[in-house]
Amino acid sequence: MKKFILFALAGLTSLVSTSPISPSRTTVLEARQGNGTSSAPCAQVSQYMYGDGTTVVLTEIPAGLAWNCLNTVPFNATSAKRLIASIRPYINWQSTLTQLKNPPAEYVEKVQPAVDIIGGLDSIDSRIDAGSFKNEYDFGWALYTLIQSAHDGHFTYIPDSVSQIFQWGRRVPLVSVSSDGEQVPSVFVFADVLGSQFKNISYTPSPVVEIDGMDAFEWLENWSGYGSLQDRDALYNNVFYELAQVSLGGSGSGTGTFTGGGRGRYVYPGDATTLTFANGSSYTMQNYARAVINFRNITSGEDLARKWFSWGNSQTGEASVQSVNTEQLSPISTAALEEAIGAATPGYPTPVVPGPANLINGFFIDAPGYDDVAVLQIPNFVGSTQYEISFQRASQEFIPKALAAGKTKLIIDLQANGGGTILQGYDLFKQLFPDEDPYGANRFRGIEAIDLIGKAYSATASLGARSRDQLNNTIANAQTSYFDYHTDMTVGAKPFSSWSEKFGPQEVNGDKYTTSSRWNLSDVYVEYFSGGINITGYGPLANVTGPPKFKPENIVIVTDGYCASTCTIFAEFLTQQAGVKTIAMGGRSNKDSIQAIGGVKGVNNYAFGYIQSSAQTAIRFDKSLNSSILRRDYYSDLPFLRASTYGVNNRDGLRRGDDSGIALQFIYEEANCRLFYTPEMTVDITALWKAAADAQWGNSGKCVSDGGYGKKRSAHEVTTALKPRRVQIAQAAAVQQVQAFEKSFTLETQCQMRGDGFMEP
Ligand SMILES: *[C@@H]1O[C@H](CO)[C@@H](O)[C@H](O)[C@H]1NC(C)=O
Ligand SMILES: *[C@@H]1O[C@H](CO)[C@@H](O)[C@H](O)[C@H]1NC(C)=O
Ligand SMILES: *[C@@H]1O[C@H](CO)[C@@H](O)[C@H](O)[C@H]1NC(C)=O
Ligand SMILES: *[C@@H]1O[C@H](CO)[C@@H](O)[C@H](O)[C@H]1NC(C)=O
Ligand SMILES: *[C@@H]1O[C@H](CO)[C@@H](O)[C@H](O)[C@H]1NC(C)=O
Ligand SMILES: *[C@@H]1O[C@H](CO)[C@@H](O)[C@H](O)[C@H]1NC(C)=O
Ligand SMILES: *[C@@H]1O[C@H](CO)[C@@H](O)[C@H](O)[C@H]1NC(C)=O
Ligand SMILES: *[C@@H]1O[C@H](CO)[C@@H](O)[C@H](O)[C@H]1NC(C)=O
Ligand SMILES: *[C@@H]1O[C@H](CO)[C@@H](O)[C@H](O)[C@H]1NC(C)=O
Ligand SMILES: *[C@@H]1O[C@H](CO)[C@@H](O)[C@H](O)[C@H]1NC(C)=O
Ligand SMILES: *[C@@H]1O[C@H](CO)[C@@H](O)[C@H](O)[C@H]1NC(C)=O
């Protein structure tokens, strides 16, 4: 359930002198902490939340108290053993398992180290046998971080103990900005940057040089490593407050991972965090935990274990839900959520063509010198059937409108884009470049389960015509799947002749993969795969042809590195096939070149549930499979009962003309230009678009370049003070919006978006 948690932030004035925790809350905190200190930590949490039963329920708890409680949930080794066994069949679908273990050298040097997932599971198994897990959380965290260490946003297993009891946060968002766009960035408290925009704060904002006594850059880079992106500069950006993420409401990473947005919500931040500033002052904030479940009558870790964990049934080895206690805290209506997503766009001007729920918006830049520039801002490729058609319509409307208004240049702003519906990425590419043929080859691992499922689906699919008029649901169900060989086409754009041709497998770089395939965009079932749209240039829209709408050199892609999944599919087509250039924003405090595409470049994700239902459906199609591994491996519900999120990257993306067999995920590629964020850009998106236009087309723009590759700086070396400045009238409105927004509520990630090419925050 996506929700906005409302609480007061008194953070606009100096954070050093004013606690960002509202006074009333602080009082309650002290009063409640004073009681029951001798009882078990979980009883204290319960007492803290409910008090004497007459005060309001507090769902935010001092982090240290929650941490102590979480660590008293006893370890259930029996359930843990079964859990590891039950997730292995799903993990086998992860397309990059072999490449993760042995990635290209450049990936290891510049992106992430190698990781052996299967070896890691084996090691967790041995640790269970050796009795070395201290408690349930200790086990859950080991499992969580093993999968997270793959840094593949599609590959997730988030155990109950990590996500379903508490989530974590800090109340002070940070930003990393360069005072003039040329000096390497320093880290500031966002409220300081905000205050300096109005030239009305009474002190000179000073950068954060240490966090908990460690060099701030080092500390933040370490913290950023808990994110799901692979690229280190993209991970670093994701720590901070950023307008594009905020525009996504609870479906983005909120006010940054430092504050518990995105994957930051799963990481214990410590009970308190101390910021030390270059001017010598420091500020210690109390961190918080948000209770995800109802703690009424909880008196111990054992209670939590009994009431809130579904361990599975000991007799059958299959899971059964023991707990019927499903009361969730503060549910928020869907209507309220929809409204909230649409409302939270501080810092953006009014779109010329608004799309649905802020997932896509078309803008013109209202400033002298930028008359010929249009901006298509796309922070998501949509994953809800409700918005698919209106999402497509927004660009169908905006592109001709921009051209008619004399715009010859187009900025495509993909900041914060975790993907969505795969075919929306294809469609938008075709709208811009009607005569290009999107390549998009992809492959699965060539494992037995996939072969068995494909045989059964293909046989059933072949019993009837592949037609929109197919009325037999069983047959239509089989036909609308990758596992029917009639779906997709070969890399040479020919139909596959059999399942065995589509499956292969081919041996490539030490693993077996299915034969590479491409989407058939003329397929009669394309609307099913696309969530409801026809694809520009194909089928009923085959009449849309012609030269590019904008010349490739007149388009530029802007990212913050947080471009994943469908976003990377779209970017790959634009850059590799059409020759469009990229600008990467932000990054760590150095002057190195950085990547524009920092999120998972796998081209499809399957939730475990989709895999399970495909396996079970295959058995229904072909009863003889009831004695196969499909029956053995895909009937336990334990993986679902013991986690909040579970999925794999099932398809690798492959580059046109590259016969190395290396998945796109492991290819390092630098952006054409890098720009630092400036203070203005954290409150006014137009400032960023102007800088992008200047860099790409103007005379004044300068891309950051080279101060000696790999040079590491300490935060103490980079301590530019922010000069209070008076913002232009045009920006003042944006700043005021951000101020109002900051005052009224903070964002927490509670993503409800889905998609077949989507990385959840
Ligand atoms: C700064 O000025 C703005 C606009 O007048 C106002 O909303 C804000 O409260 C002021 N901030 C401080 C710290 O005085
Ligand atoms: C502490 O909590 C207990 C049990 O809820 C209650 O009976 C007692 O009055 C509380 N004491 C104080 C000082 O609030
Ligand atoms: C531990 O898990 C097993 C099954 O996996 C279950 O039967 C047992 O009741 C659980 N133990 C406790 C103490 O909950
Ligand atoms: C030092 O910097 C911090 C952070 O910007 C600020 O809150 C504080 O007021 C400054 N202290 C002095 C004495 O200027
Ligand atoms: C951060 O540093 C700590 C302490 O060295 C280490 O245990 C942890 O693994 C690091 N985190 C990441 C994400 O690298
Ligand atoms: C808590 O315990 C009391 C007394 O045993 C009981 O009346 C109440 O229903 C319980 N509440 C919940 C939410 O379990
Ligand atoms: C659909 O086709 C399957 C496979 O040929 C067949 O067994 C089933 O009876 C058909 N269903 C209907 C409603 O015709
Ligand atoms: C794509 O699908 C259409 C309609 O189903 C079909 O006619 C065509 O042969 C397919 N193309 C390929 C290359 O498989
Ligand atoms: C897609 O094309 C089909 C077939 O021509 C048509 O029935 C359908 O309305 C189209 N869908 C959209 C969203 O335009
Ligand atoms: C393409 O055909 C559709 C109807 O199938 C029509 O609505 C559209 O205007 C045509 N587009 C062009 C560019 O001719
Ligand atoms: C399928 O196999 C399971 C166990 O392997 C068995 O319990 C079940 O009865 C079988 N179902 C059928 C339809 O044969």
mmCIF file of N, CA, C and O in Angstrom, residues 177-210:
data_model
loop_
_atom_site.group_PDB
_atom_site.id
_atom_site.type_symbol
_atom_site.label_atom_id
_atom_site.label_comp_id
_atom_site.label_asym_id
_atom_site.label_seq_id
_atom_site.Cartn_x
_atom_site.Cartn_y
_atom_site.Cartn_z
ATOM 1 N N VAL A 177 25.642 19.406 -4.317
ATOM 2 C CA VAL A 177 25.602 20.433 -5.360
ATOM 3 C C VAL A 177 26.940 21.136 -5.526
ATOM 4 O O VAL A 177 27.729 21.251 -4.591
ATOM 5 N N SER A 178 27.143 21.611 -6.736
ATOM 6 C CA SER A 178 28.299 22.438 -7.050
ATOM 7 C C SER A 178 27.804 23.881 -7.055
ATOM 8 O O SER A 178 26.802 24.179 -7.686
ATOM 9 N N SER A 179 28.505 24.763 -6.359
ATOM 10 C CA SER A 179 27.973 26.121 -6.212
ATOM 11 C C SER A 179 27.818 26.815 -7.564
ATOM 12 O O SER A 179 26.885 27.579 -7.762
ATOM 13 N N ASP A 180 28.714 26.506 -8.510
ATOM 14 C CA ASP A 180 28.655 27.212 -9.797
ATOM 15 C C ASP A 180 28.583 26.265 -10.994
ATOM 16 O O ASP A 180 28.691 26.687 -12.131
ATOM 17 N N GLY A 181 28.441 24.977 -10.744
ATOM 18 C CA GLY A 181 28.371 24.013 -11.850
ATOM 19 C C GLY A 181 29.746 23.580 -12.344
ATOM 20 O O GLY A 181 29.845 22.719 -13.208
ATOM 21 N N GLU A 182 30.793 24.182 -11.791
ATOM 22 C CA GLU A 182 32.138 23.798 -12.239
ATOM 23 C C GLU A 182 32.970 23.167 -11.126
ATOM 24 O O GLU A 182 33.715 22.223 -11.348
ATOM 25 N N GLN A 183 32.830 23.719 -9.910
ATOM 26 C CA GLN A 183 33.572 23.132 -8.790
ATOM 27 C C GLN A 183 32.953 21.793 -8.420
ATOM 28 O O GLN A 183 31.748 21.607 -8.566
ATOM 29 N N VAL A 184 33.755 20.880 -7.922
ATOM 30 C CA VAL A 184 33.188 19.579 -7.556
ATOM 31 C C VAL A 184 32.164 19.780 -6.432
ATOM 32 O O VAL A 184 32.311 20.674 -5.596
ATOM 33 N N PRO A 185 31.131 18.961 -6.442
ATOM 34 C CA PRO A 185 30.024 19.177 -5.505
ATOM 35 C C PRO A 185 30.366 18.894 -4.043
ATOM 36 O O PRO A 185 31.197 18.042 -3.730
ATOM 37 N N SER A 186 29.704 19.650 -3.162
ATOM 38 C CA SER A 186 29.725 19.389 -1.724
ATOM 39 C C SER A 186 28.323 18.973 -1.307
ATOM 40 O O SER A 186 27.356 19.205 -2.026
ATOM 41 N N VAL A 187 28.255 18.426 -0.102
ATOM 42 C CA VAL A 187 26.982 17.951 0.415
ATOM 43 C C VAL A 187 26.408 18.983 1.381
ATOM 44 O O VAL A 187 27.126 19.492 2.247
ATOM 45 N N PHE A 188 25.147 19.290 1.210
ATOM 46 C CA PHE A 188 24.472 20.242 2.097
ATOM 47 C C PHE A 188 23.172 19.657 2.612
ATOM 48 O O PHE A 188 22.575 18.777 1.972
ATOM 49 N N VAL A 189 22.738 20.175 3.729
ATOM 50 C CA VAL A 189 21.386 19.902 4.191
ATOM 51 C C VAL A 189 20.449 20.624 3.225
ATOM 52 O O VAL A 189 20.658 21.797 2.919
ATOM 53 N N PHE A 190 19.456 19.900 2.721
ATOM 54 C CA PHE A 190 18.594 20.479 1.687
ATOM 55 C C PHE A 190 17.938 21.776 2.160
ATOM 56 O O PHE A 190 17.813 22.737 1.406
ATOM 57 N N ALA A 191 17.525 21.799 3.415
ATOM 58 C CA ALA A 191 16.852 22.997 3.929
ATOM 59 C C ALA A 191 17.762 24.229 3.860
ATOM 60 O O ALA A 191 17.292 25.344 3.659
ATOM 61 N N ASP A 192 19.076 24.012 4.006
ATOM 62 C CA ASP A 192 20.027 25.126 3.892
ATOM 63 C C ASP A 192 20.036 25.666 2.467
ATOM 64 O O ASP A 192 20.068 26.882 2.250
ATOM 65 N N VAL A 193 20.040 24.753 1.498
ATOM 66 C CA VAL A 193 20.069 25.168 0.096
ATOM 67 C C VAL A 193 18.784 25.900 -0.240
ATOM 68 O O VAL A 193 18.777 26.936 -0.904
ATOM 69 N N LEU A 194 17.701 25.357 0.265
ATOM 70 C CA LEU A 194 16.400 25.967 0.053
ATOM 71 C C LEU A 194 16.374 27.387 0.638
ATOM 72 O O LEU A 194 15.973 28.339 -0.025
ATOM 73 N N GLY A 195 16.855 27.532 1.871
ATOM 74 C CA GLY A 195 16.859 28.839 2.529
ATOM 75 C C GLY A 195 17.739 29.834 1.795
ATOM 76 O O GLY A 195 17.393 31.002 1.661
ATOM 77 N N SER A 196 18.870 29.356 1.271
ATOM 78 C CA SER A 196 19.802 30.273 0.625
ATOM 79 C C SER A 196 19.240 30.797 -0.685
ATOM 80 O O SER A 196 19.683 31.823 -1.185
ATOM 81 N N GLN A 197 18.258 30.103 -1.255
ATOM 82 C CA GLN A 197 17.655 30.567 -2.504
ATOM 83 C C GLN A 197 16.922 31.881 -2.301
ATOM 84 O O GLN A 197 16.698 32.624 -3.235
ATOM 85 N N PHE A 198 16.489 32.136 -1.081
ATOM 86 C CA PHE A 198 15.727 33.350 -0.824
ATOM 87 C C PHE A 198 16.560 34.439 -0.169
ATOM 88 O O PHE A 198 16.084 35.503 0.142
ATOM 89 N N LYS A 199 17.805 34.165 0.042
ATOM 90 C CA LYS A 199 18.717 35.123 0.656
ATOM 91 C C LYS A 199 18.162 35.624 1.991
ATOM 92 O O LYS A 199 18.356 36.761 2.365
ATOM 93 N N ASN A 200 17.425 34.788 2.671
ATOM 94 C CA ASN A 200 16.826 35.276 3.911
ATOM 95 C C ASN A 200 17.179 34.432 5.128
ATOM 96 O O ASN A 200 16.528 34.519 6.148
ATOM 97 N N ILE A 201 18.187 33.556 5.004
ATOM 98 C CA ILE A 201 18.616 32.883 6.216
ATOM 99 C C ILE A 201 19.748 33.670 6.849
ATOM 100 O O ILE A 201 20.474 34.381 6.167
ATOM 101 N N SER A 202 19.861 33.500 8.164
ATOM 102 C CA SER A 202 20.726 34.392 8.916
ATOM 103 C C SER A 202 22.144 33.833 9.092
ATOM 104 O O SER A 202 22.926 34.371 9.839
ATOM 105 N N TYR A 203 22.467 32.754 8.399
ATOM 106 C CA TYR A 203 23.806 32.178 8.544
ATOM 107 C C TYR A 203 24.269 31.768 7.160
ATOM 108 O O TYR A 203 23.480 31.706 6.215
ATOM 109 N N THR A 204 25.548 31.473 7.030
ATOM 110 C CA THR A 204 26.059 30.986 5.756
ATOM 111 C C THR A 204 26.053 29.471 5.790
ATOM 112 O O THR A 204 26.725 28.874 6.623
ATOM 113 N N PRO A 205 25.279 28.844 4.907
ATOM 114 C CA PRO A 205 25.214 27.379 4.916
ATOM 115 C C PRO A 205 26.595 26.785 4.682
ATOM 116 O O PRO A 205 27.353 27.262 3.851
ATOM 117 N N SER A 206 26.870 25.782 5.437
ATOM 118 C CA SER A 206 28.192 25.188 5.398
ATOM 119 C C SER A 206 28.038 23.712 5.008
ATOM 120 O O SER A 206 27.083 23.064 5.423
ATOM 121 N N PRO A 207 28.929 23.189 4.188
ATOM 122 C CA PRO A 207 28.771 21.803 3.743
ATOM 123 C C PRO A 207 28.991 20.779 4.859
ATOM 124 O O PRO A 207 29.691 21.055 5.840
ATOM 125 N N VAL A 208 28.417 19.642 4.682
ATOM 126 C CA VAL A 208 28.611 18.518 5.595
ATOM 127 C C VAL A 208 29.965 17.900 5.271
ATOM 128 O O VAL A 208 30.200 17.497 4.130
ATOM 129 N N VAL A 209 30.839 17.846 6.260
ATOM 130 C CA VAL A 209 32.163 17.259 5.990
ATOM 131 C C VAL A 209 32.357 15.901 6.649
ATOM 132 O O VAL A 209 33.179 15.099 6.219
ATOM 133 N N GLU A 210 31.560 15.652 7.695
ATOM 134 C CA GLU A 210 31.655 14.329 8.322
ATOM 135 C C GLU A 210 30.266 13.842 8.682
ATOM 136 O O GLU A 210 29.387 14.632 9.003
#
